[in-house]
Short mmCIF file of C-alpha atoms in Angstrom, two decimals:
data_model
loop_
_atom_site.label_atom_id
_atom_site.label_comp_id
_atom_site.label_asym_id
_atom_site.label_seq_id
_atom_site.Cartn_x
_atom_site.Cartn_y
_atom_site.Cartn_z
CA MET N 1 59.63 -46.61 -75.59
CA ARG N 2 57.22 -46.08 -72.72
CA ALA N 3 54.17 -46.46 -74.98
CA LEU N 4 54.97 -50.14 -75.49
CA TYR N 5 54.62 -50.90 -71.78
CA THR N 6 51.61 -48.62 -71.35
CA ALA N 7 49.71 -50.30 -74.18
CA SER N 8 50.68 -53.75 -72.91
CA THR N 9 48.97 -53.00 -69.57
CA GLY N 10 45.86 -52.05 -71.53
CA MET N 11 45.93 -55.34 -73.43
CA ALA N 12 46.36 -57.32 -70.19
CA ALA N 13 43.46 -55.44 -68.59
CA GLN N 14 41.12 -56.16 -71.50
CA GLU N 15 42.19 -59.80 -71.56
CA LEU N 16 41.05 -60.07 -67.95
CA ASN N 17 37.87 -58.14 -68.80
CA VAL N 18 37.04 -60.69 -71.50
CA GLN N 19 37.68 -63.52 -69.03
CA VAL N 20 35.19 -62.00 -66.56
CA ILE N 21 32.59 -61.51 -69.29
CA SER N 22 33.07 -65.05 -70.59
CA ASN N 23 32.52 -66.43 -67.07
CA ASN N 24 29.29 -64.43 -66.81
CA ILE N 25 28.04 -65.78 -70.13
CA ALA N 26 29.09 -69.34 -69.23
CA ASN N 27 27.00 -69.10 -66.03
CA MET N 28 23.93 -67.46 -67.54
CA ARG N 29 21.92 -70.62 -66.73
CA THR N 30 23.51 -71.26 -63.32
CA THR N 31 20.97 -71.11 -60.50
CA GLY N 32 21.55 -68.14 -58.19
CA TYR N 33 24.71 -66.98 -60.01
CA LYS N 34 25.67 -63.33 -59.48
CA LYS N 35 27.55 -61.66 -62.33
CA GLN N 36 30.91 -59.91 -61.99
CA ARG N 37 32.52 -56.94 -63.67
CA ALA N 38 36.14 -55.90 -63.99
CA ALA N 39 37.15 -52.64 -62.29
CA PHE N 40 40.25 -50.72 -63.37
CA GLN N 41 42.38 -47.79 -62.18
CA ASP N 42 45.15 -45.80 -63.83
CA LEU N 43 48.73 -46.50 -62.75
CA ILE N 44 51.08 -44.07 -61.02
CA TYR N 45 52.11 -40.98 -63.02
CA ASP N 46 55.54 -39.61 -63.85
CA HIS N 47 55.26 -35.91 -62.99
CA VAL N 48 57.67 -34.37 -65.52
CA ARG N 49 56.39 -30.88 -64.74
CA ARG N 50 54.34 -30.54 -61.58
CA VAL N 51 51.21 -28.45 -61.72
CA GLY N 52 51.30 -25.56 -59.23
CA ALA N 53 55.09 -25.48 -59.04
CA GLN N 54 56.81 -22.10 -58.99
CA ALA N 55 57.72 -21.05 -62.53
CA SER N 56 59.78 -17.90 -61.83
CA ASP N 57 61.48 -15.85 -59.16
CA GLN N 58 58.44 -13.55 -59.19
CA GLY N 59 56.29 -16.38 -57.78
CA THR N 60 54.24 -17.29 -60.87
CA LEU N 61 52.85 -20.81 -60.81
CA ILE N 62 52.64 -23.43 -63.51
CA PRO N 63 48.92 -23.67 -64.40
CA VAL N 64 49.13 -27.01 -66.22
CA GLY N 65 51.61 -29.78 -65.48
CA VAL N 66 53.11 -32.56 -67.59
CA ASP N 67 51.99 -35.94 -66.21
CA ILE N 68 52.89 -39.12 -68.11
CA GLY N 69 50.63 -42.04 -67.23
CA GLY N 70 51.92 -45.58 -66.83
CA GLY N 71 48.87 -47.46 -68.03
CA VAL N 72 46.08 -49.34 -66.26
CA LYS N 73 45.71 -51.92 -63.50
CA THR N 74 42.93 -54.21 -62.34
CA VAL N 75 41.70 -53.40 -58.84
CA GLY N 76 38.91 -55.93 -58.51
CA THR N 77 36.16 -58.00 -60.02
CA PRO N 78 33.20 -56.95 -57.85
CA ARG N 79 30.13 -59.16 -57.88
CA MET N 80 26.72 -57.65 -58.66
CA MET N 81 24.33 -59.04 -56.05
CA GLY N 82 21.10 -57.89 -57.68
CA GLN N 83 17.99 -60.08 -57.71
CA GLY N 84 17.67 -62.65 -60.49
CA THR N 85 14.34 -63.60 -62.03
CA LEU N 86 12.37 -66.48 -60.53
CA SER N 87 11.59 -69.56 -62.59
CA ILE N 88 8.83 -72.03 -61.71
CA THR N 89 10.06 -75.64 -61.45
CA GLY N 90 7.19 -77.44 -59.72
CA ASN N 91 9.61 -79.34 -57.45
CA ASP N 92 8.49 -79.23 -53.80
CA LEU N 93 12.04 -78.80 -52.49
CA ASP N 94 13.08 -76.06 -54.90
CA VAL N 95 13.10 -72.73 -53.04
CA ALA N 96 13.95 -69.23 -54.27
CA ILE N 97 14.73 -66.19 -52.14
CA ARG N 98 12.93 -63.02 -53.18
CA GLY N 99 14.88 -60.22 -51.54
CA GLU N 100 17.73 -60.15 -49.02
CA GLY N 101 19.43 -63.21 -47.60
CA PHE N 102 21.34 -66.41 -48.29
CA PHE N 103 20.65 -70.02 -47.41
CA LYS N 104 23.07 -71.29 -44.75
CA ILE N 105 24.77 -74.60 -45.53
CA GLN N 106 26.78 -76.75 -43.11
CA MET N 107 29.85 -78.34 -44.70
CA PRO N 108 31.25 -81.79 -43.74
CA ASP N 109 33.98 -80.14 -41.63
CA GLY N 110 31.39 -78.23 -39.59
CA THR N 111 31.99 -74.83 -41.18
CA PHE N 112 29.24 -72.84 -42.89
CA THR N 113 28.85 -71.58 -46.42
CA TYR N 114 26.12 -69.46 -48.01
CA THR N 115 24.22 -69.68 -51.25
CA ARG N 116 21.30 -68.31 -53.26
CA ASP N 117 20.84 -71.70 -54.93
CA GLY N 118 17.73 -73.32 -53.48
CA THR N 119 17.99 -76.61 -55.41
CA PHE N 120 17.33 -78.82 -52.40
CA SER N 121 16.55 -82.51 -51.96
CA MET N 122 16.46 -85.14 -49.20
CA ASP N 123 19.27 -87.49 -48.20
CA ASN N 124 18.85 -91.12 -47.09
CA GLN N 125 17.84 -89.95 -43.61
CA GLY N 126 15.17 -87.57 -44.86
CA ARG N 127 17.22 -84.44 -44.09
CA ILE N 128 16.97 -81.45 -46.43
CA VAL N 129 20.31 -80.99 -48.21
CA ASN N 130 21.74 -78.98 -51.11
CA ALA N 131 22.92 -80.39 -54.45
CA GLN N 132 26.23 -81.53 -52.90
CA GLY N 133 24.48 -83.35 -50.04
CA ASN N 134 25.37 -80.78 -47.37
CA LEU N 135 22.84 -79.90 -44.69
CA VAL N 136 20.60 -76.86 -45.08
CA GLN N 137 20.42 -74.93 -41.79
CA PRO N 138 18.70 -75.39 -39.45
CA THR N 139 18.65 -79.14 -40.06
CA ILE N 140 15.15 -80.36 -40.93
CA THR N 141 14.25 -84.06 -41.21
CA VAL N 142 11.18 -85.09 -43.20
CA PRO N 143 9.39 -88.18 -41.75
CA THR N 144 9.11 -91.30 -43.88
CA ALA N 145 5.91 -91.65 -45.94
CA SER N 146 4.86 -88.05 -45.24
CA SER N 147 3.11 -86.10 -47.98
CA GLN N 148 2.14 -82.59 -49.11
CA LEU N 149 5.44 -80.94 -48.19
CA THR N 150 4.94 -77.18 -47.99
CA ILE N 151 7.43 -74.35 -47.49
CA ASN N 152 5.76 -71.01 -46.82
CA ALA N 153 7.09 -67.49 -47.34
CA ALA N 154 8.72 -67.50 -43.89
CA GLY N 155 10.60 -70.74 -44.64
CA GLN N 156 8.37 -72.85 -42.41
CA VAL N 157 8.38 -76.50 -43.54
CA SER N 158 5.26 -78.59 -42.91
CA VAL N 159 4.02 -82.02 -44.05
CA ILE N 160 1.10 -84.37 -43.60
CA VAL N 161 2.35 -87.41 -41.65
CA PRO N 162 0.63 -90.80 -41.94
CA GLY N 163 -2.46 -91.11 -39.75
CA THR N 164 -3.15 -87.36 -39.59
CA THR N 165 -5.01 -84.84 -41.72
CA THR N 166 -3.56 -81.61 -40.39
CA PRO N 167 -0.10 -80.30 -41.32
CA THR N 168 2.81 -80.94 -38.94
CA ILE N 169 5.44 -78.19 -38.73
CA LEU N 170 8.95 -79.66 -38.95
CA GLY N 171 10.93 -76.42 -38.58
CA SER N 172 11.96 -73.39 -40.59
CA ILE N 173 14.70 -72.87 -43.17
CA GLY N 174 16.68 -69.85 -42.03
CA LEU N 175 18.30 -67.00 -43.92
CA THR N 176 21.56 -65.16 -43.35
CA ARG N 177 22.59 -61.72 -44.53
CA PHE N 178 25.78 -59.64 -44.50
CA ILE N 179 26.53 -55.93 -44.22
CA ASN N 180 28.62 -56.16 -47.40
CA LYS N 181 27.41 -59.18 -49.34
CA ALA N 182 29.67 -58.25 -52.27
CA GLY N 183 32.57 -59.00 -49.88
CA LEU N 184 31.72 -62.72 -49.77
CA MET N 185 34.27 -65.02 -51.40
CA PRO N 186 33.03 -67.55 -53.99
CA ILE N 187 34.41 -71.08 -53.66
CA GLY N 188 32.48 -72.79 -56.45
CA ASP N 189 29.39 -75.03 -56.34
CA ASN N 190 27.27 -71.84 -56.02
CA LEU N 191 28.69 -71.34 -52.51
CA PHE N 192 30.19 -68.32 -50.73
CA VAL N 193 32.17 -68.00 -47.50
CA GLU N 194 32.37 -65.00 -45.21
CA THR N 195 35.44 -62.76 -45.20
CA PRO N 196 36.55 -59.77 -43.10
CA ALA N 197 35.20 -57.59 -45.93
CA SER N 198 31.71 -59.13 -45.83
CA GLY N 199 31.22 -58.63 -42.12
CA THR N 200 29.87 -61.22 -39.71
CA PRO N 201 26.82 -63.29 -40.71
CA GLN N 202 23.45 -62.19 -39.35
CA ASP N 203 21.02 -65.09 -39.06
CA GLY N 204 17.31 -64.42 -39.22
CA THR N 205 13.87 -65.48 -40.39
CA ALA N 206 12.54 -65.06 -43.90
CA ASN N 207 9.89 -62.40 -44.44
CA LEU N 208 10.86 -60.57 -41.20
CA ASP N 209 13.21 -57.71 -40.26
CA GLY N 210 14.27 -56.90 -43.81
CA PHE N 211 14.94 -60.47 -44.91
CA GLY N 212 13.46 -61.64 -48.19
CA ASP N 213 10.69 -64.19 -48.46
CA MET N 214 10.82 -67.72 -49.84
CA GLN N 215 9.04 -68.97 -52.92
CA GLN N 216 8.48 -72.72 -52.99
CA ARG N 217 8.70 -74.57 -56.33
CA ASN N 218 10.78 -71.73 -57.77
CA LEU N 219 14.48 -71.16 -58.41
CA GLU N 220 16.35 -67.87 -58.81
CA GLN N 221 18.05 -67.58 -62.17
CA ALA N 222 21.40 -65.88 -62.81
CA ASN N 223 21.24 -62.08 -62.96
CA VAL N 224 23.27 -62.06 -66.19
CA GLU N 225 21.85 -59.85 -68.96
CA VAL N 226 22.98 -61.39 -72.24
CA VAL N 227 22.65 -58.24 -74.37
CA THR N 228 24.73 -56.23 -71.88
CA GLU N 229 27.42 -58.91 -71.74
CA ILE N 230 27.68 -59.09 -75.55
CA SER N 231 27.94 -55.30 -75.76
CA ASP N 232 30.66 -55.29 -73.09
CA LEU N 233 32.47 -58.06 -74.94
CA ILE N 234 32.52 -56.06 -78.17
CA ALA N 235 33.78 -52.97 -76.33
CA ALA N 236 36.54 -54.99 -74.64
CA GLN N 237 37.59 -56.45 -77.97
CA ARG N 238 37.79 -53.01 -79.57
CA ALA N 239 39.83 -51.67 -76.63
CA TYR N 240 42.22 -54.63 -76.95
CA GLU N 241 42.62 -53.96 -80.67
CA MET N 242 43.34 -50.27 -80.07
CA ASN N 243 46.07 -51.10 -77.55
CA ALA N 244 47.56 -53.59 -80.01
CA LYS N 245 47.65 -50.84 -82.64
CA VAL N 246 49.49 -48.57 -80.21
CA ILE N 247 52.14 -51.26 -79.72
CA SER N 248 52.45 -51.67 -83.49
CA ALA N 249 52.77 -47.90 -83.99
CA ALA N 250 55.37 -47.59 -81.22
CA ASP N 251 57.35 -50.44 -82.73
CA GLN N 252 57.34 -48.75 -86.14
CA MET N 253 58.53 -45.50 -84.54
CA LEU N 254 61.40 -47.37 -82.86
CA GLN N 255 62.37 -48.97 -86.15
CA SER N 256 62.33 -45.59 -87.88
CA THR N 257 64.48 -44.05 -85.12
CA SER N 258 66.96 -46.95 -85.31
CA GLY N 259 67.21 -46.60 -89.08
CA MET N 260 68.25 -42.95 -88.77
CA PHE N 261 71.44 -43.89 -86.93
CA ARG N 262 72.62 -46.70 -89.18
#
């Protein structure tokens, strides 16, 4: 019976939907995390009676066809790149982006990744790095024994070096944006890599030309809305249960049909 297969696709789709929702909820406290949603489309139809086909020799047309659907398929899990709320940390090297852009990170193999996670620190050479120890771009080295590290809205890093009273500018943390930021591919550790769908990276300066500004001593929280996720979870569970009931009903119908021919 076709209904068994159709309902099974619905159960598989809702199982994936629950997986996406559970990942959102699991990352609700992950810095810079961007939530996902499951997107579905209906499967190809069996056109038993095509709408608009000729119904008689006189040229009358069928006004309504008979189309039997094959179920549902998952077409993607697009990522929602909306702004998360900013949380004050008080750490001098914590930086949040308010608006467009990603921090650019150089990996050990020389390639670049991108992130909204501004949880930075210094390595043993005084260079500003991310949580995995990879260099934030452009590379900025903080002199030994310097004090009063400041990162302004444009990403400019300055300190007071020993023997001086005026700030010394060390460089600026850059930002990168993409035409289609939802096309970036996540690789874990709060990092993304460019893809043909994202477009080429466009490097720039914070607080200029449409790029967002930087907020020192702040971190961007995940843009997960707990109430929405719980509501979506309940809806997915109900949809799964309904598809399971269809399978049960179809099975009972098959049993009844089989019993008639015994």
